Amino acid sequence: MTVVDADHVKDRFNFDKELGGGNPGCVVYLCKDKITHEYVACKSIEKTSSAYQNGSVKREIEMMIMLRTHLNVVGLKRVYDDDNHVHIVMDFAIVELLYTEISNRIIFSWPRKDGCSDIRLGDFGFATYIQPVQNLERFCGTQYYKAPEILYENPYDQAVDV
């Protein structure tokens, strides 16, 4: 895995379609590797965006590097850094599969290892380091998925991620 690549991301990948975005200046694309023909996801972040300016992009990359061998984390392939963007190239995980399984009312049985045990985390945009007794006060996240502590703007700890 190359952490920072000096080549331009478009020399290696075809950008097939936009998959979505989050923060302003951050867009995720479905890309195809010109050499291996493998599909990957590429999160492109403008260097003028608040995510880049406040250091959360650097933290996100650090977290992905630290967790890159974990089975339940989307794999980091490369990071490209050009004049205007940072491009985080990672495994492409098909989100629709989880939705389909849930909508078909599959009963998950974690102890028996069937169901959906291959769920992987792939977005570390709000990731941060936290000490066991530390509380955070940064109120972030998608409105419909926030823990009550964050909704009510109360200090919170790692329990909000469970």
XYZ file of C-alpha atoms in Angstrom:
162
model
C 0.000 0.000 0.000
C 1.280 3.438 -0.917
C 0.418 6.047 1.672
C 1.089 9.177 -0.384
C 1.535 8.902 -4.126
C 3.112 11.712 -6.155
C 1.419 10.617 -9.398
C -1.904 12.117 -10.392
C -4.902 9.980 -9.398
C -6.409 10.202 -12.909
C -3.279 8.632 -14.398
C -4.156 5.420 -12.553
C -7.974 5.484 -12.266
C -10.990 6.181 -14.453
C -13.642 8.096 -12.521
C -16.824 6.248 -13.550
C -19.520 7.927 -11.452
C -20.202 10.001 -8.371
C -21.412 7.870 -5.467
C -22.160 10.649 -3.008
C -20.759 13.297 -0.769
C -20.846 14.523 2.756
C -19.154 17.680 3.882
C -18.909 20.485 1.317
C -15.835 19.892 -0.815
C -15.872 16.101 -0.288
C -17.113 13.766 -3.033
C -16.865 9.963 -3.307
C -16.477 8.407 -6.754
C -16.606 4.885 -8.137
C -13.343 4.410 -10.015
C -11.776 1.660 -12.088
C -8.074 0.904 -11.842
C -6.557 1.197 -15.334
C -4.016 -1.539 -14.572
C -5.869 -4.148 -12.484
C -9.413 -3.274 -13.712
C -10.525 -3.425 -10.069
C -13.301 -1.110 -8.884
C -12.404 1.156 -5.977
C -13.936 4.105 -4.169
C -12.119 7.418 -4.229
C -12.943 10.123 -1.706
C -11.759 13.439 -3.143
C -11.424 16.318 -0.701
C -10.797 19.895 -1.806
C -7.911 21.521 0.017
C -10.073 24.623 0.481
C -12.713 22.598 2.384
C -13.155 22.889 6.137
C -12.469 19.131 6.459
C -8.988 19.669 5.031
C -8.344 22.965 6.805
C -9.272 21.704 10.297
C -7.081 18.583 10.081
C -9.855 15.987 9.992
C -8.631 14.632 6.614
C -5.189 13.979 8.075
C -6.797 12.278 11.098
C -9.043 10.193 8.824
C -6.036 8.957 6.842
C -4.113 8.201 10.062
C -7.061 6.168 11.394
C -7.392 4.224 8.139
C -3.661 3.439 8.159
C -3.812 2.356 11.807
C -6.850 0.100 11.167
C -5.946 -1.077 7.641
C -5.571 -4.756 8.586
C -8.830 -4.960 10.559
C -11.405 -7.206 8.868
C -14.256 -4.791 9.584
C -12.634 -1.687 8.104
C -12.671 -0.806 4.410
C -9.114 -1.192 3.132
C -7.037 1.867 2.292
C -5.244 1.452 -1.039
C -3.489 4.762 -1.711
C -3.566 8.442 -0.920
C -2.915 10.923 -3.708
C -2.035 14.518 -2.920
C -2.170 17.078 -5.731
C -2.340 20.872 -5.843
C -6.087 21.137 -5.177
C -7.238 17.829 -3.663
C -6.394 14.899 -1.439
C -7.744 11.641 -2.903
C -8.268 8.675 -0.558
C -8.508 5.484 -2.633
C -10.079 2.556 -0.785
C -11.831 -0.754 -1.345
C -15.234 -0.386 -2.952
C -17.884 -1.786 -0.602
C -21.330 -2.357 -2.068
C -23.727 -0.588 0.299
C -26.866 -1.896 -1.401
C -26.154 -5.450 -0.220
C -26.713 -4.545 3.440
C -29.879 -2.621 2.603
C -31.213 -5.560 0.570
C -30.517 -8.040 3.370
C -32.236 -5.848 5.950
C -35.203 -5.101 3.696
C -35.653 -8.823 3.003
C -35.914 -9.306 6.786
C -33.014 -11.665 7.146
C -32.577 -12.575 10.794
C -29.001 -12.059 11.849
C -27.431 -14.503 14.254
C -24.043 -13.167 15.290
C -23.044 -16.153 17.482
C -23.619 -18.566 14.594
C -21.570 -16.333 12.263
C -24.270 -16.099 9.609
C -26.215 -13.097 8.492
C -24.198 -9.964 7.919
C -20.962 -10.426 9.823
C -18.887 -8.843 7.067
C -20.025 -5.273 7.767
C -17.128 -2.844 7.391
C -16.571 0.741 8.498
C -15.453 3.061 5.762
C -15.900 6.704 6.757
C -13.598 8.121 9.389
C -14.301 11.785 8.626
C -15.309 12.567 12.224
C -12.877 10.103 13.806
C -10.797 11.307 16.710
C -8.576 9.914 19.426
C -10.211 9.743 22.856
C -8.930 8.734 26.278
C -11.056 6.331 28.401
C -12.182 9.079 30.802
C -12.371 11.883 28.237
C -15.600 13.539 27.096
C -15.994 15.245 23.727
C -18.041 18.305 22.884
C -17.819 18.435 19.071
C -21.379 18.076 17.818
C -21.149 16.273 14.497
C -22.726 13.516 12.457
C -25.722 12.847 10.267
C -28.925 14.125 11.857
C -30.841 10.822 11.728
C -27.994 8.750 13.178
C -26.870 10.927 16.083
C -26.836 9.642 19.636
C -29.149 11.511 22.056
C -26.129 13.056 23.806
C -25.063 14.708 20.564
C -28.610 15.745 19.620
C -29.014 17.504 22.979
C -25.481 18.950 22.724
C -24.302 17.262 25.926
C -20.693 16.116 26.402
C -20.240 12.489 25.286
C -17.747 9.638 25.299
C -17.064 6.537 23.179
C -20.389 4.983 24.238
C -22.195 7.043 21.563
C -20.559 4.832 18.913
C -22.153 1.630 20.206
